[in-house]
mmCIF file of C-alpha atoms and ligand atoms in Angstrom:
data_model
loop_
_atom_site.group_PDB
_atom_site.id
_atom_site.type_symbol
_atom_site.label_atom_id
_atom_site.label_comp_id
_atom_site.label_asym_id
_atom_site.label_seq_id
_atom_site.Cartn_x
_atom_site.Cartn_y
_atom_site.Cartn_z
ATOM 1 C CA MET A 7 93.335 118.668 93.197
ATOM 2 C CA PRO A 8 96.991 119.233 92.451
ATOM 3 C CA THR A 9 97.627 120.701 89.018
ATOM 4 C CA THR A 10 100.856 121.195 87.085
ATOM 5 C CA ALA A 11 101.353 124.851 86.423
ATOM 6 C CA GLN A 12 103.688 124.181 83.492
ATOM 7 C CA ALA A 13 104.314 120.960 81.797
ATOM 8 C CA ALA A 14 107.703 119.532 82.893
ATOM 9 C CA GLN A 15 110.217 118.373 80.257
ATOM 10 C CA CYS A 16 111.437 114.841 80.394
ATOM 11 C CA MET A 17 115.217 115.227 81.214
ATOM 12 C CA ASN A 18 116.169 111.527 81.719
ATOM 13 C CA ALA A 19 116.848 109.633 78.513
ATOM 14 C CA GLY A 20 117.537 106.480 80.543
ATOM 15 C CA LEU A 21 113.962 105.809 81.502
ATOM 16 C CA ASP A 22 111.997 103.292 79.537
ATOM 17 C CA VAL A 23 109.019 101.058 79.920
ATOM 18 C CA VAL A 24 109.034 97.438 78.763
ATOM 19 C CA VAL A 25 105.742 95.915 78.060
ATOM 20 C CA LEU A 26 105.902 92.471 79.813
ATOM 21 C CA GLY A 27 102.406 91.576 78.697
ATOM 22 C CA SER A 28 100.007 93.239 76.245
ATOM 23 C CA GLY A 29 97.183 90.842 76.611
ATOM 24 C CA GLY A 30 94.229 90.258 78.965
ATOM 25 C CA PRO A 31 92.977 87.100 80.628
ATOM 26 C CA GLU A 32 92.268 85.147 77.418
ATOM 27 C CA LEU A 33 94.752 82.227 76.498
ATOM 28 C CA THR A 34 94.016 82.549 72.775
ATOM 29 C CA ASP A 35 95.767 85.853 72.027
ATOM 30 C CA LYS A 36 99.363 84.689 71.778
ATOM 31 C CA ARG A 37 100.323 87.402 74.354
ATOM 32 C CA ALA A 38 101.216 87.467 78.006
ATOM 33 C CA SER A 39 98.650 88.886 80.369
ATOM 34 C CA THR A 40 99.153 92.368 81.653
ATOM 35 C CA GLY A 41 102.483 93.566 82.999
ATOM 36 C CA TYR A 42 105.046 96.353 82.655
ATOM 37 C CA LEU A 43 108.580 97.121 83.814
ATOM 38 C CA LEU A 44 109.945 100.642 84.291
ATOM 39 C CA ARG A 45 113.642 100.634 83.860
ATOM 40 C CA GLU A 46 116.398 103.244 84.303
ATOM 41 C CA ASN A 47 119.536 102.734 82.239
ATOM 42 C CA GLY A 48 118.530 99.212 81.634
ATOM 43 C CA LYS A 49 117.989 98.371 85.417
ATOM 44 C CA ALA A 50 114.673 97.137 86.653
ATOM 45 C CA ARG A 51 113.058 99.677 88.951
ATOM 46 C CA PHE A 52 109.305 99.024 89.117
ATOM 47 C CA ILE A 53 106.970 96.355 88.097
ATOM 48 C CA ILE A 54 103.450 97.505 87.308
ATOM 49 C CA ASP A 55 101.112 94.400 87.391
ATOM 50 C CA PHE A 56 102.473 90.905 86.695
ATOM 51 C CA GLY A 57 100.042 88.678 84.894
ATOM 52 C CA ALA A 58 100.600 85.256 83.347
ATOM 53 C CA GLY A 59 103.770 85.286 81.132
ATOM 54 C CA SER A 60 105.108 88.533 82.499
ATOM 55 C CA SER A 61 107.896 86.723 84.305
ATOM 56 C CA LEU A 62 109.245 85.319 81.112
ATOM 57 C CA ASN A 63 109.465 88.785 79.588
ATOM 58 C CA PHE A 64 110.943 90.211 82.749
ATOM 59 C CA GLU A 65 113.630 87.719 82.042
ATOM 60 C CA ARG A 66 113.925 88.613 78.404
ATOM 61 C CA ALA A 67 114.198 92.355 79.521
ATOM 62 C CA LYS A 68 117.225 91.242 81.653
ATOM 63 C CA GLY A 69 115.331 92.364 84.838
ATOM 64 C CA GLU A 70 117.074 91.515 87.984
ATOM 65 C CA ILE A 71 114.846 91.255 91.154
ATOM 66 C CA LYS A 72 117.650 92.785 93.245
ATOM 67 C CA ASP A 73 117.297 96.101 91.401
ATOM 68 C CA LEU A 74 113.452 96.518 91.990
ATOM 69 C CA ASN A 75 112.405 99.539 94.082
ATOM 70 C CA ALA A 76 108.726 98.250 94.284
ATOM 71 C CA LEU A 77 105.868 96.194 92.844
ATOM 72 C CA LEU A 78 102.849 98.300 92.003
ATOM 73 C CA PHE A 79 99.504 96.598 91.310
ATOM 74 C CA THR A 80 96.447 98.275 89.790
ATOM 75 C CA HIS A 81 94.100 95.431 91.050
ATOM 76 C CA PHE A 82 94.412 91.684 91.774
ATOM 77 C CA HIS A 83 92.449 90.189 88.969
ATOM 78 C CA VAL A 84 94.357 87.015 87.737
ATOM 79 C CA ASP A 85 95.517 88.497 84.469
ATOM 80 C CA HIS A 86 97.317 91.269 86.534
ATOM 81 C CA SER A 87 98.868 89.345 89.322
ATOM 82 C CA ASN A 88 99.293 85.686 89.058
ATOM 83 C CA ASP A 89 103.015 85.526 88.164
ATOM 84 C CA LEU A 90 103.793 87.106 91.589
ATOM 85 C CA PRO A 91 104.477 83.676 93.300
ATOM 86 C CA ALA A 92 106.979 82.998 90.458
ATOM 87 C CA LEU A 93 108.789 86.203 91.233
ATOM 88 C CA VAL A 94 108.795 85.655 94.902
ATOM 89 C CA LYS A 95 110.224 82.120 94.548
ATOM 90 C CA ALA A 96 112.760 83.267 91.995
ATOM 91 C CA SER A 97 114.009 86.050 94.370
ATOM 92 C CA PHE A 98 115.380 83.231 96.557
ATOM 93 C CA PHE A 99 118.003 82.727 93.922
ATOM 94 C CA SER A 100 118.633 86.463 93.513
ATOM 95 C CA ASP A 101 121.133 88.704 95.326
ATOM 96 C CA ARG A 102 118.376 90.902 96.853
ATOM 97 C CA ASN A 103 118.874 91.800 100.458
ATOM 98 C CA ARG A 104 116.558 94.821 100.900
ATOM 99 C CA ASP A 105 112.934 94.679 101.628
ATOM 100 C CA LEU A 106 110.495 94.725 98.699
ATOM 101 C CA PRO A 107 107.513 97.077 98.964
ATOM 102 C CA ILE A 108 104.339 95.895 97.230
ATOM 103 C CA TYR A 109 101.774 98.692 96.725
ATOM 104 C CA GLY A 110 98.227 97.694 95.646
ATOM 105 C CA PRO A 111 94.596 98.719 96.358
ATOM 106 C CA THR A 112 92.529 98.469 99.572
ATOM 107 C CA GLY A 113 89.928 95.715 99.557
ATOM 108 C CA ASN A 114 86.304 95.162 99.707
ATOM 109 C CA HIS A 115 83.797 92.225 99.809
ATOM 110 C CA VAL A 116 85.014 90.768 96.496
ATOM 111 C CA ILE A 117 88.805 90.818 97.169
ATOM 112 C CA PRO A 118 91.001 91.465 100.234
ATOM 113 C CA THR A 119 93.154 94.544 100.772
ATOM 114 C CA THR A 120 96.803 94.178 99.479
ATOM 115 C CA PRO A 121 98.468 93.130 102.860
ATOM 116 C CA VAL A 122 95.826 90.284 103.300
ATOM 117 C CA PHE A 123 96.149 89.312 99.642
ATOM 118 C CA ILE A 124 99.895 88.918 100.154
ATOM 119 C CA GLU A 125 99.394 87.062 103.389
ATOM 120 C CA ARG A 126 96.996 84.609 101.913
ATOM 121 C CA HIS A 127 99.732 83.716 99.456
ATOM 122 C CA PHE A 128 102.808 83.632 101.533
ATOM 123 C CA SER A 129 102.071 83.313 105.243
ATOM 124 C CA GLU A 130 102.376 80.074 107.067
ATOM 125 C CA LYS A 131 98.628 79.559 106.641
ATOM 126 C CA GLY A 132 98.689 80.779 103.024
ATOM 127 C CA VAL A 133 98.682 78.712 99.862
ATOM 128 C CA TYR A 134 102.493 78.743 99.558
ATOM 129 C CA PRO A 135 103.583 78.248 103.204
ATOM 130 C CA TYR A 136 106.997 77.094 102.087
ATOM 131 C CA LEU A 137 107.688 80.721 101.053
ATOM 132 C CA SER A 138 106.533 82.242 104.496
ATOM 133 C CA ASP A 139 110.205 83.319 105.348
ATOM 134 C CA PHE A 140 109.523 86.174 102.911
ATOM 135 C CA LEU A 141 106.873 87.530 105.351
ATOM 136 C CA SER A 142 108.393 86.504 108.662
ATOM 137 C CA GLY A 143 111.750 88.314 108.174
ATOM 138 C CA GLU A 144 113.736 84.980 108.055
ATOM 139 C CA ALA A 145 114.581 85.274 104.355
ATOM 140 C CA ALA A 146 117.234 87.633 102.949
ATOM 141 C CA PHE A 147 114.550 90.310 102.614
ATOM 142 C CA SER A 148 110.874 90.718 103.384
ATOM 143 C CA LEU A 149 107.821 91.513 101.232
ATOM 144 C CA LYS A 150 106.320 94.796 102.621
ATOM 145 C CA PRO A 151 102.703 95.041 101.281
ATOM 146 C CA MET A 152 101.043 98.313 101.585
ATOM 147 C CA ALA A 153 97.416 99.281 100.796
ATOM 148 C CA VAL A 154 96.619 102.418 98.714
ATOM 149 C CA ASN A 155 93.166 103.980 98.886
ATOM 150 C CA ALA A 156 90.871 102.525 96.125
ATOM 151 C CA ASP A 157 87.688 104.015 97.431
ATOM 152 C CA LYS A 158 86.028 105.648 94.346
ATOM 153 C CA SER A 159 83.769 107.680 96.600
ATOM 154 C CA LYS A 160 86.874 109.367 97.927
ATOM 155 C CA PRO A 161 89.220 109.624 94.956
ATOM 156 C CA ARG A 162 92.153 111.255 96.625
ATOM 157 C CA LEU A 163 95.528 111.293 94.854
ATOM 158 C CA PHE A 164 98.028 109.126 96.671
ATOM 159 C CA GLN A 165 101.648 110.268 96.472
ATOM 160 C CA THR A 166 104.907 108.901 97.864
ATOM 161 C CA LYS A 167 108.658 109.191 97.048
ATOM 162 C CA LEU A 168 110.800 106.164 96.670
ATOM 163 C CA ASN A 169 114.512 106.082 95.850
ATOM 164 C CA GLY A 170 114.290 109.371 93.799
ATOM 165 C CA PHE A 171 111.058 108.398 92.006
ATOM 166 C CA THR A 172 107.589 109.860 92.733
ATOM 167 C CA LEU A 173 104.720 107.284 92.638
ATOM 168 C CA LYS A 174 101.150 108.661 92.341
ATOM 169 C CA ALA A 175 98.025 106.586 92.301
ATOM 170 C CA ILE A 176 94.170 107.288 92.154
ATOM 171 C CA PRO A 177 91.131 105.196 92.602
ATOM 172 C CA ILE A 178 89.641 104.140 89.136
ATOM 173 C CA GLU A 179 86.375 102.639 88.138
ATOM 174 C CA HIS A 180 86.499 98.905 87.458
ATOM 175 C CA GLY A 181 83.061 97.451 88.556
ATOM 176 C CA LEU A 182 83.242 95.782 91.916
ATOM 177 C CA MET A 183 86.976 95.363 91.766
ATOM 178 C CA PRO A 184 88.922 97.878 93.912
ATOM 179 C CA SER A 185 91.420 99.406 91.430
ATOM 180 C CA ILE A 186 93.907 102.115 91.096
ATOM 181 C CA GLY A 187 95.794 103.863 88.332
ATOM 182 C CA TRP A 188 99.444 104.470 88.639
ATOM 183 C CA ARG A 189 101.841 107.228 87.569
ATOM 184 C CA ILE A 190 105.615 107.159 88.004
ATOM 185 C CA GLU A 191 107.726 110.347 87.703
ATOM 186 C CA LYS A 192 111.328 111.130 87.718
ATOM 187 C CA ASP A 193 113.469 114.066 86.324
ATOM 188 C CA GLY A 194 110.427 115.726 84.595
ATOM 189 C CA CYS A 195 109.464 112.424 82.977
ATOM 190 C CA ALA A 196 106.055 110.636 83.724
ATOM 191 C CA VAL A 197 104.376 107.514 82.633
ATOM 192 C CA THR A 198 100.828 106.770 83.503
ATOM 193 C CA PHE A 199 99.243 103.215 83.626
ATOM 194 C CA SER A 200 95.502 103.317 83.192
ATOM 195 C CA GLY A 201 94.845 99.914 84.699
ATOM 196 C CA ASP A 202 91.460 98.389 83.711
ATOM 197 C CA THR A 203 88.850 100.981 83.850
ATOM 198 C CA SER A 204 85.806 102.526 82.256
ATOM 199 C CA ASN A 205 87.029 105.856 83.558
ATOM 200 C CA ILE A 206 83.396 106.711 84.516
ATOM 201 C CA GLY A 207 84.697 108.774 87.537
ATOM 202 C CA LYS A 208 86.990 110.566 85.227
ATOM 203 C CA THR A 209 89.930 110.127 87.721
ATOM 204 C CA LEU A 210 92.439 109.275 84.975
ATOM 205 C CA ASP A 211 91.915 112.913 83.765
ATOM 206 C CA ILE A 212 93.685 113.918 86.936
ATOM 207 C CA LEU A 213 96.375 111.155 86.994
ATOM 208 C CA ALA A 214 97.531 111.405 83.383
ATOM 209 C CA LYS A 215 97.841 115.310 83.346
ATOM 210 C CA ASP A 216 100.926 116.174 81.008
ATOM 211 C CA THR A 217 102.242 112.565 81.069
ATOM 212 C CA ASP A 218 104.914 111.652 78.547
ATOM 213 C CA ILE A 219 103.360 108.111 77.954
ATOM 214 C CA PHE A 220 99.736 107.188 78.705
ATOM 215 C CA ILE A 221 99.489 103.456 78.628
ATOM 216 C CA ALA A 222 95.720 102.839 78.073
ATOM 217 C CA HIS A 223 93.948 99.441 78.140
ATOM 218 C CA ASN A 224 92.063 98.718 74.973
ATOM 219 C CA ALA A 225 89.807 95.862 76.120
ATOM 220 C CA VAL A 226 86.570 96.912 74.435
ATOM 221 C CA PRO A 227 86.113 98.009 70.792
ATOM 222 C CA GLU A 228 84.483 101.270 69.881
ATOM 223 C CA SER A 229 81.485 99.391 68.453
ATOM 224 C CA SER A 230 80.845 97.522 71.725
ATOM 225 C CA THR A 231 77.184 97.203 72.809
ATOM 226 C CA ASP A 232 78.144 94.856 75.673
ATOM 227 C CA LYS A 233 76.640 96.694 78.782
ATOM 228 C CA VAL A 234 78.771 94.887 81.205
ATOM 229 C CA ALA A 235 82.073 95.264 79.291
ATOM 230 C CA VAL A 236 81.594 98.994 78.862
ATOM 231 C CA LYS A 237 81.199 99.525 82.564
ATOM 232 C CA LEU A 238 84.545 97.809 83.220
ATOM 233 C CA HIS A 239 86.562 99.127 80.343
ATOM 234 C CA MET A 240 86.882 102.451 78.368
ATOM 235 C CA LYS A 241 86.097 102.654 74.719
ATOM 236 C CA PRO A 242 88.885 103.974 72.275
ATOM 237 C CA SER A 243 87.043 107.406 72.096
ATOM 238 C CA GLU A 244 87.359 107.722 75.820
ATOM 239 C CA ILE A 245 91.005 106.975 75.601
ATOM 240 C CA GLY A 246 91.476 109.711 72.940
ATOM 241 C CA ARG A 247 89.491 112.132 75.015
ATOM 242 C CA ILE A 248 91.612 111.540 78.108
ATOM 243 C CA ALA A 249 94.719 111.842 76.061
ATOM 244 C CA ARG A 250 93.713 115.223 74.624
ATOM 245 C CA ASN A 251 92.276 116.529 77.876
ATOM 246 C CA THR A 252 95.531 115.614 79.789
ATOM 247 C CA ASN A 253 97.894 116.679 77.073
ATOM 248 C CA SER A 254 99.479 113.311 76.943
ATOM 249 C CA ARG A 255 102.514 113.249 74.635
ATOM 250 C CA SER A 256 102.084 109.759 73.510
ATOM 251 C CA VAL A 257 99.530 106.948 73.891
ATOM 252 C CA VAL A 258 100.380 103.241 74.008
ATOM 253 C CA LEU A 259 97.393 100.975 73.812
ATOM 254 C CA SER A 260 97.594 97.589 75.440
ATOM 255 C CA HIS A 261 95.659 94.802 77.254
ATOM 256 C CA PHE A 262 94.252 93.543 73.953
ATOM 257 C CA MET A 263 91.496 91.031 73.742
ATOM 258 C CA ARG A 264 90.090 89.048 70.923
ATOM 259 C CA ARG A 265 87.288 91.659 70.629
ATOM 260 C CA THR A 266 89.901 94.464 70.078
ATOM 261 C CA VAL A 267 93.080 92.932 68.683
ATOM 262 C CA ASN A 268 91.584 92.651 65.220
ATOM 263 C CA VAL A 269 89.879 96.012 64.860
ATOM 264 C CA LYS A 270 92.892 98.187 65.315
ATOM 265 C CA GLN A 271 92.061 100.457 62.338
ATOM 266 C CA ASP A 272 88.622 101.411 63.875
ATOM 267 C CA THR A 273 90.279 101.799 67.223
ATOM 268 C CA ALA A 274 92.939 104.149 65.944
ATOM 269 C CA LYS A 275 90.228 106.122 64.059
ATOM 270 C CA ALA A 276 88.147 106.523 67.224
ATOM 271 C CA VAL A 277 91.289 107.695 69.155
ATOM 272 C CA ARG A 278 92.415 110.000 66.415
ATOM 273 C CA LYS A 279 89.048 111.872 66.408
ATOM 274 C CA GLN A 280 90.006 113.191 69.783
ATOM 275 C CA TYR A 281 93.833 113.100 69.804
ATOM 276 C CA GLN A 282 96.487 113.615 67.126
ATOM 277 C CA GLY A 283 99.703 112.864 69.037
ATOM 278 C CA LYS A 284 101.874 109.762 69.033
ATOM 279 C CA LEU A 285 99.923 106.511 69.156
ATOM 280 C CA ALA A 286 101.170 102.930 69.321
ATOM 281 C CA PHE A 287 99.755 99.493 69.664
ATOM 282 C CA ALA A 288 101.848 97.475 72.147
ATOM 283 C CA GLU A 289 103.292 94.014 71.583
ATOM 284 C CA ASP A 290 104.854 91.923 74.180
ATOM 285 C CA CYS A 291 108.497 92.945 74.846
ATOM 286 C CA ASP A 292 108.129 96.500 73.208
ATOM 287 C CA ILE A 293 110.261 99.112 74.917
ATOM 288 C CA PHE A 294 109.094 102.764 74.993
ATOM 289 C CA SER A 295 111.424 105.635 75.847
ATOM 290 C CA LEU A 296 109.851 108.136 78.237
ATOM 291 C CA LYS A 297 111.806 110.949 76.821
ATOM 292 C CA SER A 298 110.649 110.430 73.183
ATOM 293 C CA GLY A 299 107.439 108.543 73.817
ATOM 294 C CA LEU A 300 108.448 106.236 70.975
ATOM 295 C CA LYS A 301 109.180 102.496 70.657
ATOM 296 C CA VAL A 302 112.906 102.134 70.773
ATOM 297 C CA GLY A 303 113.392 98.345 70.818
ATOM 298 C CA SER A 304 112.186 94.952 71.849
ATOM 299 C CA CYS A 305 113.259 92.650 74.646
ATOM 300 C CA LYS A 306 112.861 89.739 72.262
ATOM 301 C CA GLN A 307 115.936 90.701 70.386
HETATM 302 ZN ZN1 ZN B 9 92.729 92.957 82.873
#
């Protein structure tokens, strides 16, 4: 497994992450479902998941579709993906003229692999055939779906370079759903997105090594005795353990659900037992600087 000999120092003050959605699948939490936007000097570069409501906050963050290098998906549960058709339709009205890569997990019997998932949305035989020009090459640009290994029995680190950024992904444990965690690096800066995971296979310990920001999903409380939920999601103590083990410089908790959003004190206590660095609870539109690891603004203002 690749290791970092010496922790790099983040040298680019222009990189930030906007929380497009800090909620999960519930429609009772007054939050958008999961989504994030990595920007450079205010320009949209990568979307990481795009659940319901993310498109509105993309707009609030002044994101422009033409500026995006790629869309990255951790998995295709509805709360992580279902504003995608809104983005594709909106792109018709943008100035984008270069192809748009869409990276997501390989499939299995519960969900198709990324290229098939995209085809089933946007091909002539898909649910939105009127958008098929975005796959056939007849629109101003094409969607370019690509599958990244999500096989937990072979947890290799995926790595590629795109327009000056390094993208890394690794399979993560999320029950039957093929899922990957993502990491984006540039100029010694790194942000890691946990995705939804119990981290039973401990693969986030590899992906998040020396990250500037570890965005960790807080979908189950420390006190949970729900056997199904704790196989799908990590408890706060596990988030703290990963943060300590990887030497994460800051932790941003997100993907709240009713069962976690009202027990923040207990959550912080459980994380703090393991990890004493910077810790924040995300709200929709929060902006975090990769260099400082701190909240520096909100796209609501
Ligand atoms: Zn989720």
